[in-house]
Tab-separated table of C-alpha atoms and ligand atoms in Angstrom:
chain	number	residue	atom	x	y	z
A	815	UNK	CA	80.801	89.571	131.674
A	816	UNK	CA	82.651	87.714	128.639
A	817	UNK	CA	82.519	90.472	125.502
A	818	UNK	CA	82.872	88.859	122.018
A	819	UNK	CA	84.063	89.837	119.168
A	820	UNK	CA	87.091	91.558	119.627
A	821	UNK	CA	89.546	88.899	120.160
A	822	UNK	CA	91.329	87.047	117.111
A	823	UNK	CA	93.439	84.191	117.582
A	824	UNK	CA	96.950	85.482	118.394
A	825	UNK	CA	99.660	82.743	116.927
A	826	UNK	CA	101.111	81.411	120.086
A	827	UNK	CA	104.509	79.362	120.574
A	828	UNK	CA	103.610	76.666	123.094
A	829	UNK	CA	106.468	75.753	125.108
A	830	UNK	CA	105.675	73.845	128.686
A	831	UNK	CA	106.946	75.384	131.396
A	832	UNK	CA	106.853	76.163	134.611
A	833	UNK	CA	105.502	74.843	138.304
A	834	UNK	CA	102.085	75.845	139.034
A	835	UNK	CA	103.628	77.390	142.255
A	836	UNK	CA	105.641	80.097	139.997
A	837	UNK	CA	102.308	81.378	138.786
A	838	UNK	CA	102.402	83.506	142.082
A	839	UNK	CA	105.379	85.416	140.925
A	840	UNK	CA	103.906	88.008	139.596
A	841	UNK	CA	101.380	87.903	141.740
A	842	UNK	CA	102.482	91.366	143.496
A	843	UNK	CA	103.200	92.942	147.021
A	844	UNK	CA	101.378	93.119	150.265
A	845	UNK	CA	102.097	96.461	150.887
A	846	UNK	CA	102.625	98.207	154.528
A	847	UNK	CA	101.090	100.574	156.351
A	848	UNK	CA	96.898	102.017	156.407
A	849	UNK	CA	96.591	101.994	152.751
A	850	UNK	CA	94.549	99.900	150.050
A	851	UNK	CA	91.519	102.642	149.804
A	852	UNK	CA	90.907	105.164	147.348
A	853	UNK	CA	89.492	108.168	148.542
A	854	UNK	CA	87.119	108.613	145.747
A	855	UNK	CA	84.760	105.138	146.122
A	856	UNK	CA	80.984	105.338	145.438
A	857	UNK	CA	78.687	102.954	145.532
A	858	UNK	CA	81.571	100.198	145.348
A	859	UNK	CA	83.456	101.551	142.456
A	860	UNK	CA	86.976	102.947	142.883
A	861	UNK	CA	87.818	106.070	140.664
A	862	UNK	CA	91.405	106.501	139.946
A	863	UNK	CA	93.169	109.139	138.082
A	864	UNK	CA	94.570	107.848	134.916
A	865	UNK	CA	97.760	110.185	133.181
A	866	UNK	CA	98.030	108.270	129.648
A	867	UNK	CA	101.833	110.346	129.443
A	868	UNK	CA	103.380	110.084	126.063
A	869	UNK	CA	104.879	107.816	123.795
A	870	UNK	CA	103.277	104.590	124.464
A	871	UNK	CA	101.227	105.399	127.376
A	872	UNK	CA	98.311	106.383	125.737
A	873	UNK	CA	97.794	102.610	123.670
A	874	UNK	CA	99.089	101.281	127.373
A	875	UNK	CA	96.787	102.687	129.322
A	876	UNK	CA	93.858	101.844	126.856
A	877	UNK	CA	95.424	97.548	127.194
A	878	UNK	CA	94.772	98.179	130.764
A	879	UNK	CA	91.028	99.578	130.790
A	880	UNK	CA	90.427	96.442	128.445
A	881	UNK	CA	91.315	93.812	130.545
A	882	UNK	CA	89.966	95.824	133.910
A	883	UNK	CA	86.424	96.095	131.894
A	884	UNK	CA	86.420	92.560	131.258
A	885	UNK	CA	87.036	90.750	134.317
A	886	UNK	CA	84.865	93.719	135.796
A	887	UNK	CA	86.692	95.424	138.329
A	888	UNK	CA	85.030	98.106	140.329
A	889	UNK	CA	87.066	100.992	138.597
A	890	UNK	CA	86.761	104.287	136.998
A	891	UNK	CA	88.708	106.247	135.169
A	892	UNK	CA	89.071	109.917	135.397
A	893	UNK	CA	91.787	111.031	132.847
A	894	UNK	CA	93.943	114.061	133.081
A	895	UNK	CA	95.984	114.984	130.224
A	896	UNK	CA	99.943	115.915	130.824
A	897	UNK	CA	102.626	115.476	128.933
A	898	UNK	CA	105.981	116.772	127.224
A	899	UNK	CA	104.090	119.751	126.088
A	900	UNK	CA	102.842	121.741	129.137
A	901	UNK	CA	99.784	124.007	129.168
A	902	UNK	CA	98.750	126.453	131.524
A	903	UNK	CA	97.353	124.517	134.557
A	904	UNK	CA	97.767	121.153	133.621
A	905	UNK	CA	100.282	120.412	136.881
A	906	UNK	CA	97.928	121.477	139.137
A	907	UNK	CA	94.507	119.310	137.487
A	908	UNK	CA	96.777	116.596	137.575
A	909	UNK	CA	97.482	117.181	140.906
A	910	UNK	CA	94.484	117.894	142.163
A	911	UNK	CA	93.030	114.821	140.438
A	912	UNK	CA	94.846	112.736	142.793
A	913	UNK	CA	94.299	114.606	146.030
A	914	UNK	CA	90.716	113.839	145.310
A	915	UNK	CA	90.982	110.192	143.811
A	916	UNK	CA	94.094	109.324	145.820
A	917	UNK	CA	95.369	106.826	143.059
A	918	UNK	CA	96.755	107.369	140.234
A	919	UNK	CA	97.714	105.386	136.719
A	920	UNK	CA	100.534	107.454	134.493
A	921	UNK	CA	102.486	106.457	131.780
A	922	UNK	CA	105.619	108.560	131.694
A	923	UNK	CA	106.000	111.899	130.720
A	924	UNK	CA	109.225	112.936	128.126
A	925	UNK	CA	112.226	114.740	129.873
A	926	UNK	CA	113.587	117.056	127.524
A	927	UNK	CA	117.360	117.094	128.862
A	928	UNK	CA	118.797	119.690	126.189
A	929	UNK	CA	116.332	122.447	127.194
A	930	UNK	CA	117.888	123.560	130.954
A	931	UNK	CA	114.530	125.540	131.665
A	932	UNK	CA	112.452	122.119	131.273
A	933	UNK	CA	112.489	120.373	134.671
A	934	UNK	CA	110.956	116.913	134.953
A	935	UNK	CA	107.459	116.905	135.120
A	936	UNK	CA	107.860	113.101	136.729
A	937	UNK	CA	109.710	114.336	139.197
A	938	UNK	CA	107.525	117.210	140.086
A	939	UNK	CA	104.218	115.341	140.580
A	940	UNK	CA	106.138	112.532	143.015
A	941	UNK	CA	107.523	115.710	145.110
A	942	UNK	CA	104.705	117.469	144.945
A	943	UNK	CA	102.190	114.781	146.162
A	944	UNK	CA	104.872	113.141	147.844
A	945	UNK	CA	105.141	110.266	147.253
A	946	UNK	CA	108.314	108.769	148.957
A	947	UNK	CA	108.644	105.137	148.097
A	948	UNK	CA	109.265	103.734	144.600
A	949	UNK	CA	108.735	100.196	145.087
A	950	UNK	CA	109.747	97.607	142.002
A	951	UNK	CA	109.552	93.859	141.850
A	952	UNK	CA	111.957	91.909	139.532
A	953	UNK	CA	111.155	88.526	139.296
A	954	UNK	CA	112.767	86.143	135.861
A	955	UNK	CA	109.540	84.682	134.360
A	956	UNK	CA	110.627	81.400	132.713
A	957	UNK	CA	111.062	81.086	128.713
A	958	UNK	CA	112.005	85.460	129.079
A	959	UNK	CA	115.279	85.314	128.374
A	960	UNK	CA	117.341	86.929	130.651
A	961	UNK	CA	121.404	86.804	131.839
A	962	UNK	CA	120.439	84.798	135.115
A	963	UNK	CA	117.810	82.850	136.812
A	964	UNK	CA	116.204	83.007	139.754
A	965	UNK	CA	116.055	86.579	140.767
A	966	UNK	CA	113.271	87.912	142.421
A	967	UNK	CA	114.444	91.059	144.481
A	968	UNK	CA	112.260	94.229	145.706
A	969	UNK	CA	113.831	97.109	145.340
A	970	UNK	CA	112.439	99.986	147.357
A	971	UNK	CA	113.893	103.614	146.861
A	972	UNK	CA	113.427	106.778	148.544
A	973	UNK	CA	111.449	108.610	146.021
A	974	UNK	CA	112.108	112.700	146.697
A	975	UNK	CA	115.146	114.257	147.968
A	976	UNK	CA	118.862	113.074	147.896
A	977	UNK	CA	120.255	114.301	144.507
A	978	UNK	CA	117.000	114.710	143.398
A	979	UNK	CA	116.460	118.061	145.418
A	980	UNK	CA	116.313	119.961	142.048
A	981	UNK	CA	118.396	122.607	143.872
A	982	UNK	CA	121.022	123.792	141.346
A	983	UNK	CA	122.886	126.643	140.325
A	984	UNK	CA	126.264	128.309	138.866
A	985	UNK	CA	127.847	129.974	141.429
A	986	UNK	CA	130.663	131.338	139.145
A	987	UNK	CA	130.809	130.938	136.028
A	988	UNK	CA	132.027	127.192	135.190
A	989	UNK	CA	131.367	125.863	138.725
A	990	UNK	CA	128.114	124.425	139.515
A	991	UNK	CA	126.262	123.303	142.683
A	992	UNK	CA	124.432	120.439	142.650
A	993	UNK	CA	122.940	120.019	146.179
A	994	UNK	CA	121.524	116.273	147.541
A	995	UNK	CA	119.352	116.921	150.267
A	996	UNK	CA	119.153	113.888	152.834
A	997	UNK	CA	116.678	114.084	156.021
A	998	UNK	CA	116.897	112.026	159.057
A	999	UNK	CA	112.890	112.029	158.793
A	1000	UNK	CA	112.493	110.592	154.801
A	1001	UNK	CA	115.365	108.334	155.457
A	1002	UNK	CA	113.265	106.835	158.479
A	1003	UNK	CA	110.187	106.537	156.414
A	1004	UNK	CA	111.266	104.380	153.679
A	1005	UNK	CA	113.641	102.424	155.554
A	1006	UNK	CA	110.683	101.578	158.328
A	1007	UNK	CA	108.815	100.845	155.149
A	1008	UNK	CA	111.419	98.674	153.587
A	1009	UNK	CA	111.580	96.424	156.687
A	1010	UNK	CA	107.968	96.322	157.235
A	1011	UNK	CA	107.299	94.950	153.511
A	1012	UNK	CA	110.047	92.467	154.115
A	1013	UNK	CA	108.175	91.160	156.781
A	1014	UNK	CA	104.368	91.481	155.368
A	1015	UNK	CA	105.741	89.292	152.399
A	1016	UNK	CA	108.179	87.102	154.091
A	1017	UNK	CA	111.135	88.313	152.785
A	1018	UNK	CA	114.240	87.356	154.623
A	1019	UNK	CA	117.193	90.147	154.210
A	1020	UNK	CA	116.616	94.107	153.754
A	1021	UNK	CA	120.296	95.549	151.654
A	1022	UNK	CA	121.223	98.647	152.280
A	1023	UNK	CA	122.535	100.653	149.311
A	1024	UNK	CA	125.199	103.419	149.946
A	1025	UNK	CA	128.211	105.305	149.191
A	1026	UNK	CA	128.946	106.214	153.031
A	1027	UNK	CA	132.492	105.644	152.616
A	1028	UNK	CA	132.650	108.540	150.652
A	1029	UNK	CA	129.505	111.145	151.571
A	1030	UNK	CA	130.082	110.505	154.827
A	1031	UNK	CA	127.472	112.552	156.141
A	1032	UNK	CA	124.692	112.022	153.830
A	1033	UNK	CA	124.711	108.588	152.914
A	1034	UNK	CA	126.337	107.869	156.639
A	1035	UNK	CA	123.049	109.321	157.674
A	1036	UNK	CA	121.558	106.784	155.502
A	1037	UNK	CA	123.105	104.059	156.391
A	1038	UNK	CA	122.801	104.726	160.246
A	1039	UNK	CA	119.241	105.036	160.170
A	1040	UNK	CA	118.936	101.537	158.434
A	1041	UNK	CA	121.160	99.680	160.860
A	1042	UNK	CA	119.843	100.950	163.991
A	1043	UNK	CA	115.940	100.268	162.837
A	1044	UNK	CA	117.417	96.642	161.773
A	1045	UNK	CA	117.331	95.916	164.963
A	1046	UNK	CA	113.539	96.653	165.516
A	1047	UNK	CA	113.130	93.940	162.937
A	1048	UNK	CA	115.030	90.503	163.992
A	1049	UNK	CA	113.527	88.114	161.819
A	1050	UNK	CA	115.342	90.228	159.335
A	1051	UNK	CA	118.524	90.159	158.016
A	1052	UNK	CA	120.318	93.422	158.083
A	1053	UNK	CA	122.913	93.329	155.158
A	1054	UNK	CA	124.462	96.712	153.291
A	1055	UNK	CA	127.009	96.987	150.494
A	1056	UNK	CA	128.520	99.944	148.641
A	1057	UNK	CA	126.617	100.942	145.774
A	1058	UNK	CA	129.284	100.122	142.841
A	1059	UNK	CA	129.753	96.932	144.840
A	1060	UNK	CA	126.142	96.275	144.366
A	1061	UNK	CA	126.278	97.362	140.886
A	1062	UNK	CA	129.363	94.636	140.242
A	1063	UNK	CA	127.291	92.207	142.176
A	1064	UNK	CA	123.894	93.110	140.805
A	1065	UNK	CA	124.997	91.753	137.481
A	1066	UNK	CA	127.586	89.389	138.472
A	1067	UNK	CA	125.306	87.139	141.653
A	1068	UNK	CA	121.995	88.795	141.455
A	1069	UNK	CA	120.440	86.044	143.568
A	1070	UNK	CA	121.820	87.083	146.893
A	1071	UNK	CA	119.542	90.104	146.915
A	1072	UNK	CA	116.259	89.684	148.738
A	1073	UNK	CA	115.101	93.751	149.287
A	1074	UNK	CA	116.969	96.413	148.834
A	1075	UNK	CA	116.696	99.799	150.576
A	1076	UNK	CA	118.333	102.746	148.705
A	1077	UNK	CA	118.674	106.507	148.199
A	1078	UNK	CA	117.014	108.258	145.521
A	1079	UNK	CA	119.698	108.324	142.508
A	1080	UNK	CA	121.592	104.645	143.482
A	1081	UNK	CA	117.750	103.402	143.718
A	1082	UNK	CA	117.250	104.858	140.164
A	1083	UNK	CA	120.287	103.188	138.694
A	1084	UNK	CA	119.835	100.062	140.725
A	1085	UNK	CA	116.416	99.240	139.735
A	1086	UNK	CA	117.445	99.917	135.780
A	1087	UNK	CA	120.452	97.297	136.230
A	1088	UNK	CA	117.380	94.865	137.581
A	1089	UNK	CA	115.091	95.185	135.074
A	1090	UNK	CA	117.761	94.653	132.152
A	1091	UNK	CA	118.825	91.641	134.349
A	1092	UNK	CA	114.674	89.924	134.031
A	1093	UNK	CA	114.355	90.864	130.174
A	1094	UNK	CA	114.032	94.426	130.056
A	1095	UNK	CA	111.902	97.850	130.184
A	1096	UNK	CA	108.778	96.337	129.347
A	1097	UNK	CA	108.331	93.877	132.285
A	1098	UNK	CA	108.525	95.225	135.269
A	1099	UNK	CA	106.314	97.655	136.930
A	1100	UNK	CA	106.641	100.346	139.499
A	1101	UNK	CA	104.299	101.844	142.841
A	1102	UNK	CA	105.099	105.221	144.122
A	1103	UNK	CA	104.181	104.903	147.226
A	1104	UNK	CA	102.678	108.070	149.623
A	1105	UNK	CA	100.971	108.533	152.921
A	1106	UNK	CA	97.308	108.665	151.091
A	1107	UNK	CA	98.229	108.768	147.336
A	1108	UNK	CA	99.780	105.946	145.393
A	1109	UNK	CA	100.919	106.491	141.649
A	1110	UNK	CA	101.486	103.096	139.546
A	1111	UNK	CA	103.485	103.113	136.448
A	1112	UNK	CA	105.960	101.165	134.382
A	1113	UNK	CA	109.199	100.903	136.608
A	1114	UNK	CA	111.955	101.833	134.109
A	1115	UNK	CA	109.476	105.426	134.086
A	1116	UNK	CA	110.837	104.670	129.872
A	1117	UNK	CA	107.650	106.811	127.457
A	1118	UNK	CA	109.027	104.099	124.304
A	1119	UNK	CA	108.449	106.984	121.999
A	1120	UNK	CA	109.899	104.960	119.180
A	1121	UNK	CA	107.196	102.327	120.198
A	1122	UNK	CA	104.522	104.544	119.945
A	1123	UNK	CA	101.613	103.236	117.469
A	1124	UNK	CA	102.992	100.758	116.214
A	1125	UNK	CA	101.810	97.513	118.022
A	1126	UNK	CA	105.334	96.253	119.428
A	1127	UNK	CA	105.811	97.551	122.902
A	1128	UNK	CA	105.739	94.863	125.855
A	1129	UNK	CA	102.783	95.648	127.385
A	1130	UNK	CA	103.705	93.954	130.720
A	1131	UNK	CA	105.088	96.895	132.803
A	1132	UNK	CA	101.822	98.561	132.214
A	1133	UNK	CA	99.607	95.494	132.311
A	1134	UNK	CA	101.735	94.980	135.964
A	1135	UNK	CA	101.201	98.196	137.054
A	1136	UNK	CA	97.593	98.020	136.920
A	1137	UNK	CA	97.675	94.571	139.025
A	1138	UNK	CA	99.086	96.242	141.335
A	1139	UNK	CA	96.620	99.080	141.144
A	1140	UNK	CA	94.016	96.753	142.033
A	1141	UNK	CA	96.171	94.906	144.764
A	1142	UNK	CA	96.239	98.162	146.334
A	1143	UNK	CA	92.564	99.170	145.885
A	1144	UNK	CA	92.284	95.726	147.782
A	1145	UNK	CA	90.636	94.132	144.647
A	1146	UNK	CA	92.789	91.300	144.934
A	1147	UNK	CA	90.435	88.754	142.757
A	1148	UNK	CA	90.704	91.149	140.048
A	1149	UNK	CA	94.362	91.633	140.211
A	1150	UNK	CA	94.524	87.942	140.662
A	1151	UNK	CA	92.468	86.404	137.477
A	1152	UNK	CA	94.266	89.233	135.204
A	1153	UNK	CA	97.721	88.271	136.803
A	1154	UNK	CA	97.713	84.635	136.326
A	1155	UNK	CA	96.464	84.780	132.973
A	1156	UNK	CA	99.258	87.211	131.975
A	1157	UNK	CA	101.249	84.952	133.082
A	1158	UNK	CA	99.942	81.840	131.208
A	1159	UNK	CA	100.107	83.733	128.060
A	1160	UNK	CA	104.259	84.743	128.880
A	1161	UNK	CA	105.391	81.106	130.005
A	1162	UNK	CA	103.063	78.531	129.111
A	1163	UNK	CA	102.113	79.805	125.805
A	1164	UNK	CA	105.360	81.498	125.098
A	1165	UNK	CA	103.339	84.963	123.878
A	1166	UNK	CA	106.158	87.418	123.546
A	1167	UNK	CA	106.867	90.434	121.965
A	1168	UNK	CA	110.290	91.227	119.856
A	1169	UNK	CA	112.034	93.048	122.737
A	1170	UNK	CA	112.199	89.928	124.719
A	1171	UNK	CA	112.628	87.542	121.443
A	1172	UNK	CA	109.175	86.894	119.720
A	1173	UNK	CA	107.322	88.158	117.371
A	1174	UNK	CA	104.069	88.672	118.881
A	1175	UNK	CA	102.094	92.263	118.558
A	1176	UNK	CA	101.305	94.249	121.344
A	1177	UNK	CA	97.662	93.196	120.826
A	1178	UNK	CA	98.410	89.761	120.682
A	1179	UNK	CA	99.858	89.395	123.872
A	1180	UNK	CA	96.541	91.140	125.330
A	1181	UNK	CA	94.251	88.966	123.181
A	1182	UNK	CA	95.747	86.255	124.330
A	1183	UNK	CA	95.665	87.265	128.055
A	1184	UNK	CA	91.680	87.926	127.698
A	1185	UNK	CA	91.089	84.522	125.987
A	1186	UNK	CA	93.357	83.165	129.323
A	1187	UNK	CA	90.624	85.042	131.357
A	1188	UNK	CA	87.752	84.159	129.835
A	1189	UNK	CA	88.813	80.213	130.949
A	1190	UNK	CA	89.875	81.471	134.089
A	1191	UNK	CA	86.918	83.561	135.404
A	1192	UNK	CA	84.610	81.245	136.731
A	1193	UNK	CA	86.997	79.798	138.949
A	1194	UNK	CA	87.918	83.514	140.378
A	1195	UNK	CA	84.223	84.324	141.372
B	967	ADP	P1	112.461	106.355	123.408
B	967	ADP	O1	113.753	107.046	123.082
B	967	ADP	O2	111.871	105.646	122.225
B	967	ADP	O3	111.510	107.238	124.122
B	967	ADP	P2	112.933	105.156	125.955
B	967	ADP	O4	114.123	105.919	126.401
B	967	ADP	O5	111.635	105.580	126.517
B	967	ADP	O6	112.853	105.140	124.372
B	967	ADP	O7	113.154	103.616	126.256
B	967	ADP	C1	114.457	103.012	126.272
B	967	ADP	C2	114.474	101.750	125.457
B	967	ADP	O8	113.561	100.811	126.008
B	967	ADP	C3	114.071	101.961	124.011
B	967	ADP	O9	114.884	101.143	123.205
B	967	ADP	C4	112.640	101.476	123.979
B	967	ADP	O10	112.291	100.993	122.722
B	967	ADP	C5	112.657	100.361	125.011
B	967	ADP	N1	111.338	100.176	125.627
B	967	ADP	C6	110.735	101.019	126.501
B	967	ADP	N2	109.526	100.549	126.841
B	967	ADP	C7	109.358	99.384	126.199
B	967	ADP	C8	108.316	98.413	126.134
B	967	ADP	N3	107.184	98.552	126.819
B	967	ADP	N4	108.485	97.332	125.330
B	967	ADP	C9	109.612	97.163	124.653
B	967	ADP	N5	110.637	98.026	124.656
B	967	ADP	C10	110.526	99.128	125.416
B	968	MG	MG1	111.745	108.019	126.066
């Protein structure tokens, strides 16, 4: 089970910290609903569709398989290439790929925004396999440095329409359209799924996000929706608060936010201002969330093309979202033993990379996670 060989000794800060009880908090989600089972599983093993995506994906990606391999989790890899540069096909192998595996791994894919006939390829693969929940968990890990302690929200976003509807166009010259689609039926969905996580993980208070004092319809649709299935859900506190409020209060009090439920584009900017707030784009991960396929990626979706190859990115958000892969594959010993030693080498040994103030490599932070596994295996058997 142990390999050999390939681990130096990465030069570690020690700084005590922490109660043992915070070693949970990145322990990830319980997560609603008839889910936790890939489609593809023989003879025990899991196969999951991994899209390496560009910048640093690729090194990412190759982090995770380590530390999967040597704790031995039950899971293959089937990798489908797609990226910045499209080739004929390559949307619909992806695709297909997770139809058949029903999980998915993906590092994220450039968005060329100068070139108006280059849509989102991100974007394209949640509609298309719809996946309508983006789920991300921000939790501070002590000795990260970050504006303020103490925040651990979920923030759960509907993941396909609203302003996201990719329906634009000029209708004269100099006037554009720019159409957000909202449905009584995808509101419903996420905000049943936001109050059913709350309770699964014991969360106390679901926030509505919205701007319904201004698209009245649409995001008074929203809104609506939320407050009337509140009451389905009394152990939970229904709270909601316009979305530049939230913003201002986001950054200001972050540690009255328990969940929050929000629209597609507020979720987006909302979840960005939350990751800053815990120490950045390389912490926190994301789940996109479907009826029978599940994608996991870093949460900020960022590809860290200036990163790439060079041995500096935070491999957290990546290292996170395959935890939370194997959470969901039900592997939870796995996700555990790789978990709690990620987060031994972040707070106890004070293990960081330069974007959150060290000057650890990339493959020091991983070296030192698999020497924190190697001591914690046996006890995870
Ligand atoms: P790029 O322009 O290099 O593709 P992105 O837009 O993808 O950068 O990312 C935004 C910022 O976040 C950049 O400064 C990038 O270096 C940083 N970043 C993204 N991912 C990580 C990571 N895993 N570790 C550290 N910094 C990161
Ligand atoms: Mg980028």
């Amino acid at each position: 089970m142990l390999s050999s060989g390939v681990v130096s000794t990465a030069t570690r800060r020690v700084i005590s910290v922490g109660t043992p009880a915070a070693s949970s908090a990145i322990r990830t989600h319980k997560i609603p609903g008839p889910r936790g089972n890939t489609l593809a599983k023989y003879g025990g093993r899991h196969t999951v569709t991994v899209m390496p995506g560009d910048g640093i994906g690729p090194e990412m990606i190759g982090h995770i398989r380590t530390l999967m391999k040597y704790c031995n989790a039950p899971v293959n890899f089937e990798e489908v290439q797609m990226t910045s540069t499209p080739y004929d096909g390559d949307m619909e192998e992806v695709i297909y790929a997770i139809e058949r595996n029903g999980v998915g791994i993906k590092g994220n894919i450039e968005t060329k925004f100068d070139d108006p006939a280059f849509s989102s390829r991100n974007v394209e693969l949640r509609r298309r396999l719809d996946l309508w929940a983006n789920v991300l968990h921000c939790v501070t890990i002590p000795t990260v440095p970050s504006r303020h302690k103490d925040i651990d929200i979920v923030l759960i976003r509907e993941n396909t329409e609203g302003e996201y509807s990719g329906l634009e166009h000029e209708s004269i010259p100099g006037v554009v359209e720019s159409i957000k689609i909202v449905t009584q039926d995808k509101i419903e969905r996420v905000a049943r799924f936001a109050y059913e996580y709350a309770v699964l993980n014991g969360r106390k208070k679901v926030t509505t996000v919205h701007k319904a004092n201004i698209q009245k319809l649409g995001d008074g649709l929203f809104l609506q929706i939320a407050q009337e299935m509140a009451k389905e859900y009394p152990s939970i506190e229904f709270d909601q608060m316009i979305v530049d409020n939230a913003c201002m209060q986001m950054v200001s009090r972050p540690q009255q936010f328990d969940v929050m439920l929000m629209p597609n584009l507020y979720g987006n900017i909302i979840s960005n201002i939350a990751c800053g707030l815990v120490g950045g784009p390389g912490l926190v991960s994301g789940m996109n969330m479907g009826d029978v396929h599940a994608v996991f990626e870093p949460g900020t979706r960022n590809t860290g093309t200036g990163l790439a190859g060079k041995d500096i990115a935070n491999p957290t958000a990546f290292l996170r979202a395959g935890i939370d892969m194997l959470r969901y594959l039900g592997c939870h010993k796995h996700a555990n033993v790789i978990s709690d030693a990620l987060w031994q080498t972040l707070t106890e040994q004070g293990i960081h990379t330069s974007d959150i103030g060290g000057s650890a490599k990339t493959s020091e932070v991983v070296e030192a996670t698999l020497r924190n596994m190697e001591r914690m295996l046996p006890r995870y058997q």
